[in-house]
CSV table of C-alpha atoms in Angstrom, one decimal:
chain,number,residue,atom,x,y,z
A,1,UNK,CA,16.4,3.4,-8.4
A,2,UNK,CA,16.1,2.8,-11.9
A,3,UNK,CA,13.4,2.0,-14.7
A,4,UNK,CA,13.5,-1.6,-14.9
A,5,UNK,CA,10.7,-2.3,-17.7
A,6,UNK,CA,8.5,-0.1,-19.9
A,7,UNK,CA,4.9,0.4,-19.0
A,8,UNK,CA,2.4,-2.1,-19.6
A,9,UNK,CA,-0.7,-2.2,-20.8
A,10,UNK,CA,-2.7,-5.0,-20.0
A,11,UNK,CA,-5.9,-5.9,-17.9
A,12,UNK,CA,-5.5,-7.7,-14.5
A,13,UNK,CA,-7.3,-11.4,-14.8
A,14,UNK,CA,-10.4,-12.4,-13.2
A,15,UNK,CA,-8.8,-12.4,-9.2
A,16,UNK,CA,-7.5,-9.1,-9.6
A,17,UNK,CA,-10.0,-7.3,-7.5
A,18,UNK,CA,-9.3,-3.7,-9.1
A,19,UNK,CA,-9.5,-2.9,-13.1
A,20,UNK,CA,-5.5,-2.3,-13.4
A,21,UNK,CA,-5.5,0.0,-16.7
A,22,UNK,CA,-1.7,0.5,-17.0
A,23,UNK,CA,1.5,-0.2,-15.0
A,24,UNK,CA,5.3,0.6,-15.1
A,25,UNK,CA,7.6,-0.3,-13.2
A,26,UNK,CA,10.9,1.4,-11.8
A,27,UNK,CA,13.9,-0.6,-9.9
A,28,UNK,CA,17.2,-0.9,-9.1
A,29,UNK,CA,19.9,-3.2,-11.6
A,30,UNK,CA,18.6,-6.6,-10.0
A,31,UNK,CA,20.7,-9.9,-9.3
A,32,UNK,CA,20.4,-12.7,-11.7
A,33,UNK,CA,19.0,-15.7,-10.6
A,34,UNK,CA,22.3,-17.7,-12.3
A,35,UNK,CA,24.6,-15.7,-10.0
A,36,UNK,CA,22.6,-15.5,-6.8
A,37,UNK,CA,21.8,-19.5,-7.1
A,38,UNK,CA,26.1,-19.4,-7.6
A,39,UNK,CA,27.1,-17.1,-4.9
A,40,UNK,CA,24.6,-17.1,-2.2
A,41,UNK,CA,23.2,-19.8,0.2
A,42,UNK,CA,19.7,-21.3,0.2
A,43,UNK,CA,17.0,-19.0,1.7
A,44,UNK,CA,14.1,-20.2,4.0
A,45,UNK,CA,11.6,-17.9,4.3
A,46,UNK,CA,9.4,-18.1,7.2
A,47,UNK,CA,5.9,-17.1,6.7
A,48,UNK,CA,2.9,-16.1,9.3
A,49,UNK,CA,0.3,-15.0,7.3
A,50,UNK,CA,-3.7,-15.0,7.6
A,51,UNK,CA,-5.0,-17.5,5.2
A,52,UNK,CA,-6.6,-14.8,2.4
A,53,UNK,CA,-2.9,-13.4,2.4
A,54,UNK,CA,-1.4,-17.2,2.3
A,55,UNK,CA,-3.9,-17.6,-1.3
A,56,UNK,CA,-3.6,-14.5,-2.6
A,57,UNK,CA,0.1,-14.0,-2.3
A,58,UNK,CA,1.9,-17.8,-2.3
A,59,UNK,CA,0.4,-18.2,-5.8
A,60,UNK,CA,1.9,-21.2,-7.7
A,61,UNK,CA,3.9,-19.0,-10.0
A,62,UNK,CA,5.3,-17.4,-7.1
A,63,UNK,CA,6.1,-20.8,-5.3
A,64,UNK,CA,7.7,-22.5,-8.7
A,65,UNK,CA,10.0,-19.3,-9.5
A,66,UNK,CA,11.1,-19.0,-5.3
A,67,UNK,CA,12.1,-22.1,-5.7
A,68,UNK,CA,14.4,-22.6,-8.6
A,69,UNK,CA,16.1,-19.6,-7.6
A,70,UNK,CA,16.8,-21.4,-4.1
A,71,UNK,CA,14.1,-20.0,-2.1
A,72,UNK,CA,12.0,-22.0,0.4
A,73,UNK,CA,9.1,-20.4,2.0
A,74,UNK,CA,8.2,-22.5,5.1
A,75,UNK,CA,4.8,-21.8,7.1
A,76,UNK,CA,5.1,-20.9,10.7
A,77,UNK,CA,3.0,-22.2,13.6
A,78,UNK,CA,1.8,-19.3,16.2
A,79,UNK,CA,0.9,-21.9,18.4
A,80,UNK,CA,4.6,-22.9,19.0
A,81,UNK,CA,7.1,-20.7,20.4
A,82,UNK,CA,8.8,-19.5,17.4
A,83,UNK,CA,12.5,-20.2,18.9
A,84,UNK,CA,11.6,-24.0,18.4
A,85,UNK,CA,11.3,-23.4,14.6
A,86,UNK,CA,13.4,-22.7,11.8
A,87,UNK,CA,16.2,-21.9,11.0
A,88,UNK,CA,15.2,-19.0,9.1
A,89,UNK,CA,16.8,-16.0,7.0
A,90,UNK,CA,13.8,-14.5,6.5
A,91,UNK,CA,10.6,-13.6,8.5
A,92,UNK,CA,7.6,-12.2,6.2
A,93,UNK,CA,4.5,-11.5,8.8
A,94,UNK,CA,1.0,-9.7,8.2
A,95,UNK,CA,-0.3,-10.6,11.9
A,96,UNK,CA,-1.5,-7.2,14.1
A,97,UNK,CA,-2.2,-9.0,17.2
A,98,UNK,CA,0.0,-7.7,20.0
A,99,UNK,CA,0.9,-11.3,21.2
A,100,UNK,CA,2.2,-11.8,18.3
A,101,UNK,CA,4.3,-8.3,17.7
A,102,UNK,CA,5.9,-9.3,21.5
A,103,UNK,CA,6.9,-12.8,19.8
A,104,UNK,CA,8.6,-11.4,17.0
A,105,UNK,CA,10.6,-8.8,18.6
A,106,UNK,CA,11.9,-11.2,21.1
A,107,UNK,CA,12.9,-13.3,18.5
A,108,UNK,CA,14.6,-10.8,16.6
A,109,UNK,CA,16.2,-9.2,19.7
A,110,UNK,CA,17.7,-13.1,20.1
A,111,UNK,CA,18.2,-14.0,16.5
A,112,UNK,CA,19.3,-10.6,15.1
A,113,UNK,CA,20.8,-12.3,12.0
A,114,UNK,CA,17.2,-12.7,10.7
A,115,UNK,CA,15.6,-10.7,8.8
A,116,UNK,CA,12.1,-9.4,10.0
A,117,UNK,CA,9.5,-8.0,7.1
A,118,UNK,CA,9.1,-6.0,8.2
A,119,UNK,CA,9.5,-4.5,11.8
A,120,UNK,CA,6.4,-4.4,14.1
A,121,UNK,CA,6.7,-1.4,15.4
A,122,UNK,CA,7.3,0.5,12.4
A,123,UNK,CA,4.4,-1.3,10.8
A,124,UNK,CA,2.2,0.0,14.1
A,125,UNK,CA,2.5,3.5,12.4
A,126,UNK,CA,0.6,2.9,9.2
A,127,UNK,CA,-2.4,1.1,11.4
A,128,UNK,CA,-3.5,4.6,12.2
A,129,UNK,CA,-4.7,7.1,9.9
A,130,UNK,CA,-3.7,9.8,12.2
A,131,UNK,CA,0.0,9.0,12.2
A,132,UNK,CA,-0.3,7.0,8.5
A,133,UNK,CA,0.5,10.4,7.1
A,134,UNK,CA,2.6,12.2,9.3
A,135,UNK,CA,5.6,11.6,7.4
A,136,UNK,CA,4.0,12.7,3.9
A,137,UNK,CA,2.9,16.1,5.3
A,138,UNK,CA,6.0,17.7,5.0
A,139,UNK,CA,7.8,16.0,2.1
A,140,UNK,CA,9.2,18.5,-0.5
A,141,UNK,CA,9.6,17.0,-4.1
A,142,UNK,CA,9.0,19.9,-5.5
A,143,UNK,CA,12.0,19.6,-7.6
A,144,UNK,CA,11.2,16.0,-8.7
A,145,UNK,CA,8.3,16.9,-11.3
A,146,UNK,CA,5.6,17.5,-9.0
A,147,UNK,CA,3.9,18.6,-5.5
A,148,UNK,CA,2.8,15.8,-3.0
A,149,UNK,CA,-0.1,16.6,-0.4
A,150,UNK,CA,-2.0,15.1,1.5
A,151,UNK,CA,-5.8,16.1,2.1
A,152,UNK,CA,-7.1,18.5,5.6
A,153,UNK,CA,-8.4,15.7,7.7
A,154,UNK,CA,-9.8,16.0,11.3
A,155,UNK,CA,-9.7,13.4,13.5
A,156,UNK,CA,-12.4,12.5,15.5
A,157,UNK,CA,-12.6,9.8,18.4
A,158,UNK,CA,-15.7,10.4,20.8
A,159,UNK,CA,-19.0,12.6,20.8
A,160,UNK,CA,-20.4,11.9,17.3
A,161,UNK,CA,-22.6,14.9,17.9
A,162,UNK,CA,-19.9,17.2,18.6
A,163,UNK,CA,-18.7,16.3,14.9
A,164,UNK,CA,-20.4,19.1,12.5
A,165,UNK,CA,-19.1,22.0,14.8
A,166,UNK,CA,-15.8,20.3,15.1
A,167,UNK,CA,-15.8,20.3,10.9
A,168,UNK,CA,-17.2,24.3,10.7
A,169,UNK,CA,-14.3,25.2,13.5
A,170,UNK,CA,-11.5,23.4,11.2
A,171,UNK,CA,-13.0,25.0,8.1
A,172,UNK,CA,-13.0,21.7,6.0
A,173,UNK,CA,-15.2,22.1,3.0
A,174,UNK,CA,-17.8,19.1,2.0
A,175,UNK,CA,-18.1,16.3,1.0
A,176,UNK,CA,-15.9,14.2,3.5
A,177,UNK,CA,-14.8,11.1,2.8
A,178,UNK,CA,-14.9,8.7,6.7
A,179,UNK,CA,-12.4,6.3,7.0
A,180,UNK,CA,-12.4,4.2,10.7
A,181,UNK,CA,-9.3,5.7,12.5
A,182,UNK,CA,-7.7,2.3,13.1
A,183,UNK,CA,-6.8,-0.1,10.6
A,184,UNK,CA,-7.5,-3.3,12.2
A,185,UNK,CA,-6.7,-5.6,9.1
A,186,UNK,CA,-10.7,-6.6,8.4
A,187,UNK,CA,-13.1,-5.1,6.4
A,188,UNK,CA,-14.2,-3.0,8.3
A,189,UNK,CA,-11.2,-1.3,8.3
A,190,UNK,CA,-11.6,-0.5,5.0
A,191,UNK,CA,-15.0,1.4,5.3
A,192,UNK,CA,-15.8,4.1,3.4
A,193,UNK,CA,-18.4,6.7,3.6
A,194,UNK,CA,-19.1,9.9,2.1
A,195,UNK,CA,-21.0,12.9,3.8
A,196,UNK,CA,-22.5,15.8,1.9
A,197,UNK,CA,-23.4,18.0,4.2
A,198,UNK,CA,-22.8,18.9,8.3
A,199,UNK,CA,-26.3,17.6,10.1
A,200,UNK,CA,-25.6,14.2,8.9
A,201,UNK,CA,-22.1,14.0,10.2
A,202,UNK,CA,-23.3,13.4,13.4
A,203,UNK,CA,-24.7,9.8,11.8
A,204,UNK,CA,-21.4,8.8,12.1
A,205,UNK,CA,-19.7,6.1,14.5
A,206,UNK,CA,-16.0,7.4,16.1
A,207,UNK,CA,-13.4,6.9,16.0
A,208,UNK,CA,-12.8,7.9,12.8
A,209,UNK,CA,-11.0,10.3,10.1
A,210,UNK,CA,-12.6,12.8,7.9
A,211,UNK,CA,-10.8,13.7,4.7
A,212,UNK,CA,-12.0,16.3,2.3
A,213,UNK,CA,-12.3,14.9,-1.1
A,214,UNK,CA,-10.5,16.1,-4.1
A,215,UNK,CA,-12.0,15.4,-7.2
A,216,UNK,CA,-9.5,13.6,-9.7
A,217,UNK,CA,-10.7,12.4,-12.6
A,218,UNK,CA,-12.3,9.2,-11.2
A,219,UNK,CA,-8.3,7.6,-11.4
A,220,UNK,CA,-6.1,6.5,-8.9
A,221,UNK,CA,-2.9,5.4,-9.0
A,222,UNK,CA,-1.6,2.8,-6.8
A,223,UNK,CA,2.2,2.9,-5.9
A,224,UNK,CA,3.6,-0.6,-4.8
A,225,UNK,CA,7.0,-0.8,-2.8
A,226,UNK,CA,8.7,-3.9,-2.5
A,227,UNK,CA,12.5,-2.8,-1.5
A,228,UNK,CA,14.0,-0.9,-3.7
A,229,UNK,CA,11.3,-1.6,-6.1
A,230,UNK,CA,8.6,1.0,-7.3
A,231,UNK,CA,5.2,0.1,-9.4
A,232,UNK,CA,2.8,2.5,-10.0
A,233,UNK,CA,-0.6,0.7,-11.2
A,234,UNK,CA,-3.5,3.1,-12.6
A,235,UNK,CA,-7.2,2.1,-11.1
A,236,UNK,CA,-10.6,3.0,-11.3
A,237,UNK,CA,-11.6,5.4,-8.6
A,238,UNK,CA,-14.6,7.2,-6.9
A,239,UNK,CA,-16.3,10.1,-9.6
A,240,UNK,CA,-15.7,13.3,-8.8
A,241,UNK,CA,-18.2,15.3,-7.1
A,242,UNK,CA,-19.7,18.6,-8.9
A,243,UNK,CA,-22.0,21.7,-7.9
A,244,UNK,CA,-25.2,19.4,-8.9
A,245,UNK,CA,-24.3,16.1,-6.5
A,246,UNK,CA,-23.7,18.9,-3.6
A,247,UNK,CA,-26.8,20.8,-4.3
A,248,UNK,CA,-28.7,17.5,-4.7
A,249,UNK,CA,-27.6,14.9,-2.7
A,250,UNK,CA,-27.9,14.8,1.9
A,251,UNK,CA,-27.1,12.3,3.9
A,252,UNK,CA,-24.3,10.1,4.2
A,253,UNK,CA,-23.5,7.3,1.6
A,254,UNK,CA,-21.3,4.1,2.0
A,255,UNK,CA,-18.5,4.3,-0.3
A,256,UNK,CA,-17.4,0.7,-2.6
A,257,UNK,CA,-14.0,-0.3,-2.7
A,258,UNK,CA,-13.7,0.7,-6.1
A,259,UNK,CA,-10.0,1.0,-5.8
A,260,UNK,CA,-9.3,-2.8,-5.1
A,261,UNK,CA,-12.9,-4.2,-5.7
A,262,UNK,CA,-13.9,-6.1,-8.8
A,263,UNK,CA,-14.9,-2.4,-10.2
A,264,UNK,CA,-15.6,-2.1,-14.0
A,265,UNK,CA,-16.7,0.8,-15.2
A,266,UNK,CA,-19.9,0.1,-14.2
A,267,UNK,CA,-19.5,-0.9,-11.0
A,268,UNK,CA,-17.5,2.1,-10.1
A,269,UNK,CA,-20.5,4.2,-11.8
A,270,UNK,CA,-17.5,6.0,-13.5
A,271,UNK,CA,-18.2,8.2,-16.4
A,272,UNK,CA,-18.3,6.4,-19.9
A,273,UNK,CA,-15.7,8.9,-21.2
A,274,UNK,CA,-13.2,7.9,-17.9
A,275,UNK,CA,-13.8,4.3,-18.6
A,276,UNK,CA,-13.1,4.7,-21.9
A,277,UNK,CA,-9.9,6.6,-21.7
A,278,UNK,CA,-8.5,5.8,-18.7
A,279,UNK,CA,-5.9,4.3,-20.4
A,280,UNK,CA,-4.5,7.8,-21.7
A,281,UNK,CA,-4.2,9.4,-18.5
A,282,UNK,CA,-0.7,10.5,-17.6
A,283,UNK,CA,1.1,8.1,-14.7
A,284,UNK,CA,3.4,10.1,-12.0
A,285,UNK,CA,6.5,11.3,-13.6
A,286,UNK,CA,9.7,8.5,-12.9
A,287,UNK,CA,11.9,10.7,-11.3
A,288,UNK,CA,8.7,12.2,-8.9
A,289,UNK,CA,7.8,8.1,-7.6
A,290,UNK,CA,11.5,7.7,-7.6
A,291,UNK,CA,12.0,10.3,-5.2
A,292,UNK,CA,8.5,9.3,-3.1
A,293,UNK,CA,9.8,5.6,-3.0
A,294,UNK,CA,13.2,6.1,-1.8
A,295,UNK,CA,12.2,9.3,0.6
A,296,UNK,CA,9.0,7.1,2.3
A,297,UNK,CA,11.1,3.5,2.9
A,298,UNK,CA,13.9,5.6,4.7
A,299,UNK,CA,10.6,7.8,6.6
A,300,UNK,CA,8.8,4.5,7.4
A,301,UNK,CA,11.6,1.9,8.0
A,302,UNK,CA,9.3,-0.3,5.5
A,303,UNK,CA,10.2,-2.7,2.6
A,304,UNK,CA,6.8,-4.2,2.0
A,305,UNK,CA,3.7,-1.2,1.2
A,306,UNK,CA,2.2,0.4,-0.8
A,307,UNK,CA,0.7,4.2,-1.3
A,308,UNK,CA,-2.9,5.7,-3.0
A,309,UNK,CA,-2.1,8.3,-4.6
A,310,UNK,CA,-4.6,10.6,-6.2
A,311,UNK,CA,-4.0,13.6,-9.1
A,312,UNK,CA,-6.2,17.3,-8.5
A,313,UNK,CA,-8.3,17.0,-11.2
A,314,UNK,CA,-7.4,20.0,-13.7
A,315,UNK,CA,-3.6,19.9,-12.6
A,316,UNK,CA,-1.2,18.2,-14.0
A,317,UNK,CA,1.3,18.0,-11.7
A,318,UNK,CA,0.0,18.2,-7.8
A,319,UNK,CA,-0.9,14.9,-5.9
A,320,UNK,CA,-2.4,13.4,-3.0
A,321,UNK,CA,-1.7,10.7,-1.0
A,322,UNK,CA,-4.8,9.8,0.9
A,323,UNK,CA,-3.8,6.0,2.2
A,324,UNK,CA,-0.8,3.5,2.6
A,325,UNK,CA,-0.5,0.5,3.2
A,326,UNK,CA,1.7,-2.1,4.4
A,327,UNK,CA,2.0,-5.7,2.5
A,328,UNK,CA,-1.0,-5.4,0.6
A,329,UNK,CA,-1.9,-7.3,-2.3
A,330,UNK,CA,1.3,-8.1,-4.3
A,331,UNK,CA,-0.5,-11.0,-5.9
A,332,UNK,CA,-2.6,-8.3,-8.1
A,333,UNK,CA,0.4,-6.9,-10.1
A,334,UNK,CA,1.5,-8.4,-13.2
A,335,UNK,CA,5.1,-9.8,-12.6
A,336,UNK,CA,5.0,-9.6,-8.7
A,337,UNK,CA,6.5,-13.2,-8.6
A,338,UNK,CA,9.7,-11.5,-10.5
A,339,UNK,CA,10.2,-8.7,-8.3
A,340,UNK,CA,9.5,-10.2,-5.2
A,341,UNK,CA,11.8,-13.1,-5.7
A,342,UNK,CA,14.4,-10.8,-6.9
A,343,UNK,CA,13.9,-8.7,-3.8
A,344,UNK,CA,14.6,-11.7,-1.5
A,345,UNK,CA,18.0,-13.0,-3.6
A,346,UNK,CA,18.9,-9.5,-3.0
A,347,UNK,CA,18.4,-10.3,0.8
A,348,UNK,CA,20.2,-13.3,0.4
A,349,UNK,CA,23.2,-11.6,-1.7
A,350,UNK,CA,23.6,-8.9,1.0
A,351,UNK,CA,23.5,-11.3,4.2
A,352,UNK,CA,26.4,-13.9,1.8
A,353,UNK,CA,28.3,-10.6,1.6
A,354,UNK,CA,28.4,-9.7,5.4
A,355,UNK,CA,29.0,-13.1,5.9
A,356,UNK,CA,32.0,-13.0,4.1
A,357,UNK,CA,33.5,-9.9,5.1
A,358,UNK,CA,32.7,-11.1,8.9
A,359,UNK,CA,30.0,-8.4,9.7
């Protein structure tokens, strides 16, 4: 992986549902759009998709660029058996029923030449917060510029008034963040909440996650994978949390999505001074998201996700990654239409190579 543009420094437009500060973006040499049209054959990708992901990712930009570089993207019908469509080179699916994880693994188990985006079972992993990190807990960059954690989290899934002596026994320190266990692809999902202190934590509705939260600066950076690929996109965050807000504050509050919701400085109720200078906070070192990208897509088996990575406030160099995410919302980055339709001619260059050699 390489740097493949400097970082920019622009605000997201009005559907970009999180304040995007900065951005920079890191990739491998990519194929040029003259060659691949030359060398490679046309590529129809097959999409089953909910309809928010259809508008928010087919954008017309995306659609116009696809296809004068050869690229079709063709809509697939769940209530046909998927054999009786097609031909396709390429499958791109954000569906979590099970029905539908059965279909596609039978179809790729017949039609092996396709190329599935990614596999179900490997996406499976990152709809569980329990597992979602397993594979960051014991990742070493520590040579690569910096340390990556992730928070102490407890898992909870019955007895919500078992909850504050299951919290004292793991010796987590408050607040807690509450994220739902499952990640079921709604809103819900999604939830939020933060608990101040342990005889409210029995408010709260299993199964679920508790993480402790690290304060960090009210920034977070969001890194996007799309193959080989790496963006790192700096967002408003939650504020930090000091002696006063402990001392001060009970109960348990619902969190906003400040992270991907329309969150202005105002919204986020971030300090003035982190609104203001946001922009001037240090991304992840290149060789550090590098290292993550590359060491995550081999841990993961995934092409298509992206990571929420946090920075201890007062540090400079250890980090936190506290969510990921698979095919999230591409459609929010300046210039995802480039890299994603260089990602597929490099599918399409790779399958014309094999085809040649007779592999």
């Amino acid at each position: 992986m390489r740097l493949h543009a400097e970082v920019l420094d622009e605000m997201e437009g009005q559907e970009e549902e999180g304040a995007v500060v900065a951005s920079a973006v890191l990739s491998p040499p990519l194929i040029g759009a003259a060659v691949a049209a030359a060398t490679a054959p046309r590529l129809v990708v097959g999409y089953a998709l909910t309809k928010k992901k259809v508008k928010s990712f087919l954008q017309p930009k995306l659609l116009l660029l696809a296809r004068k570089n050869g690229i079709s993207f063709v809509s697939i019908d769940e209530s046909l058996p998927l054999s009786e469509q097609g031909p396709f080179d390429v499958i791109l699916h954000k569906i979590t029923s099970k029905e539908w994880q059965q279909v596609l693994e039978d179809y790729h188990e017949e039609h092996p030449e396709v190329t599935v985006l990614d596999p179900p079972n490997a996406i499976e992993h990152l709809n569980n917060r329990q597992s979602m990190l397993e594979e960051v807990a014991d990742l070493n960059l520590s040579n690569f510029y910096g340390e990556v954690c992730t928070p102490r989290q407890l898992v909870i899934t019955k007895d919500p008034s078992s909850i504050p002596t299951a919290v004292a026994m793991a010796g987590l320190t408050l607040p807690l963040v509450a994220k739902p266990l499952v990640v079921d692809g709604t809103s819900k999902g999604h939830e939020l909440y933060l608990a101040y202190d342990e005889a409210s934590l029995s408010m709260l509705d299993p199964p679920l996650v508790l993480q402790e939260f690290i304060n960090h600066g009210g920034i977070l950076f969001k890194v996007y994978i799309i193959g080989e690929t790496v963006q790192v996109v700096r967002r408003f965050s939650l504020p930090d949390v000091n002696t006063y807000d402990l001392l001060n504050n009970v109960g348990i509050y619902r969190l906003p999505r400040v992270s991907c919701a329309a969150a202005s400085a105002d919204d986020a109720d971030l300090d003035p001074l982190i609104a203001a200078f946001s922009y001037m906070i240090e991304l992840p070192p290149r060789p550090l998201l590098e290292k993550l990208g590359r060491e995550l897509r081999s841990r993961l088996g995934l092409r298509l996700f992206n990571v929420d990575m946090i920075r201890e406030l007062g540090t400079k160099d250890r980090y936190y990654i506290i969510d990921i995410n698979y095919f999230p919302g591409f459609g929010k980055m300046p210039g995802y239409e480039h890299m994603f339709t260089d990602f597929l001619l490099s599918l399409a260059q790779s399958k014309y190579k094999r085809y040649l050699s007779g592999t």
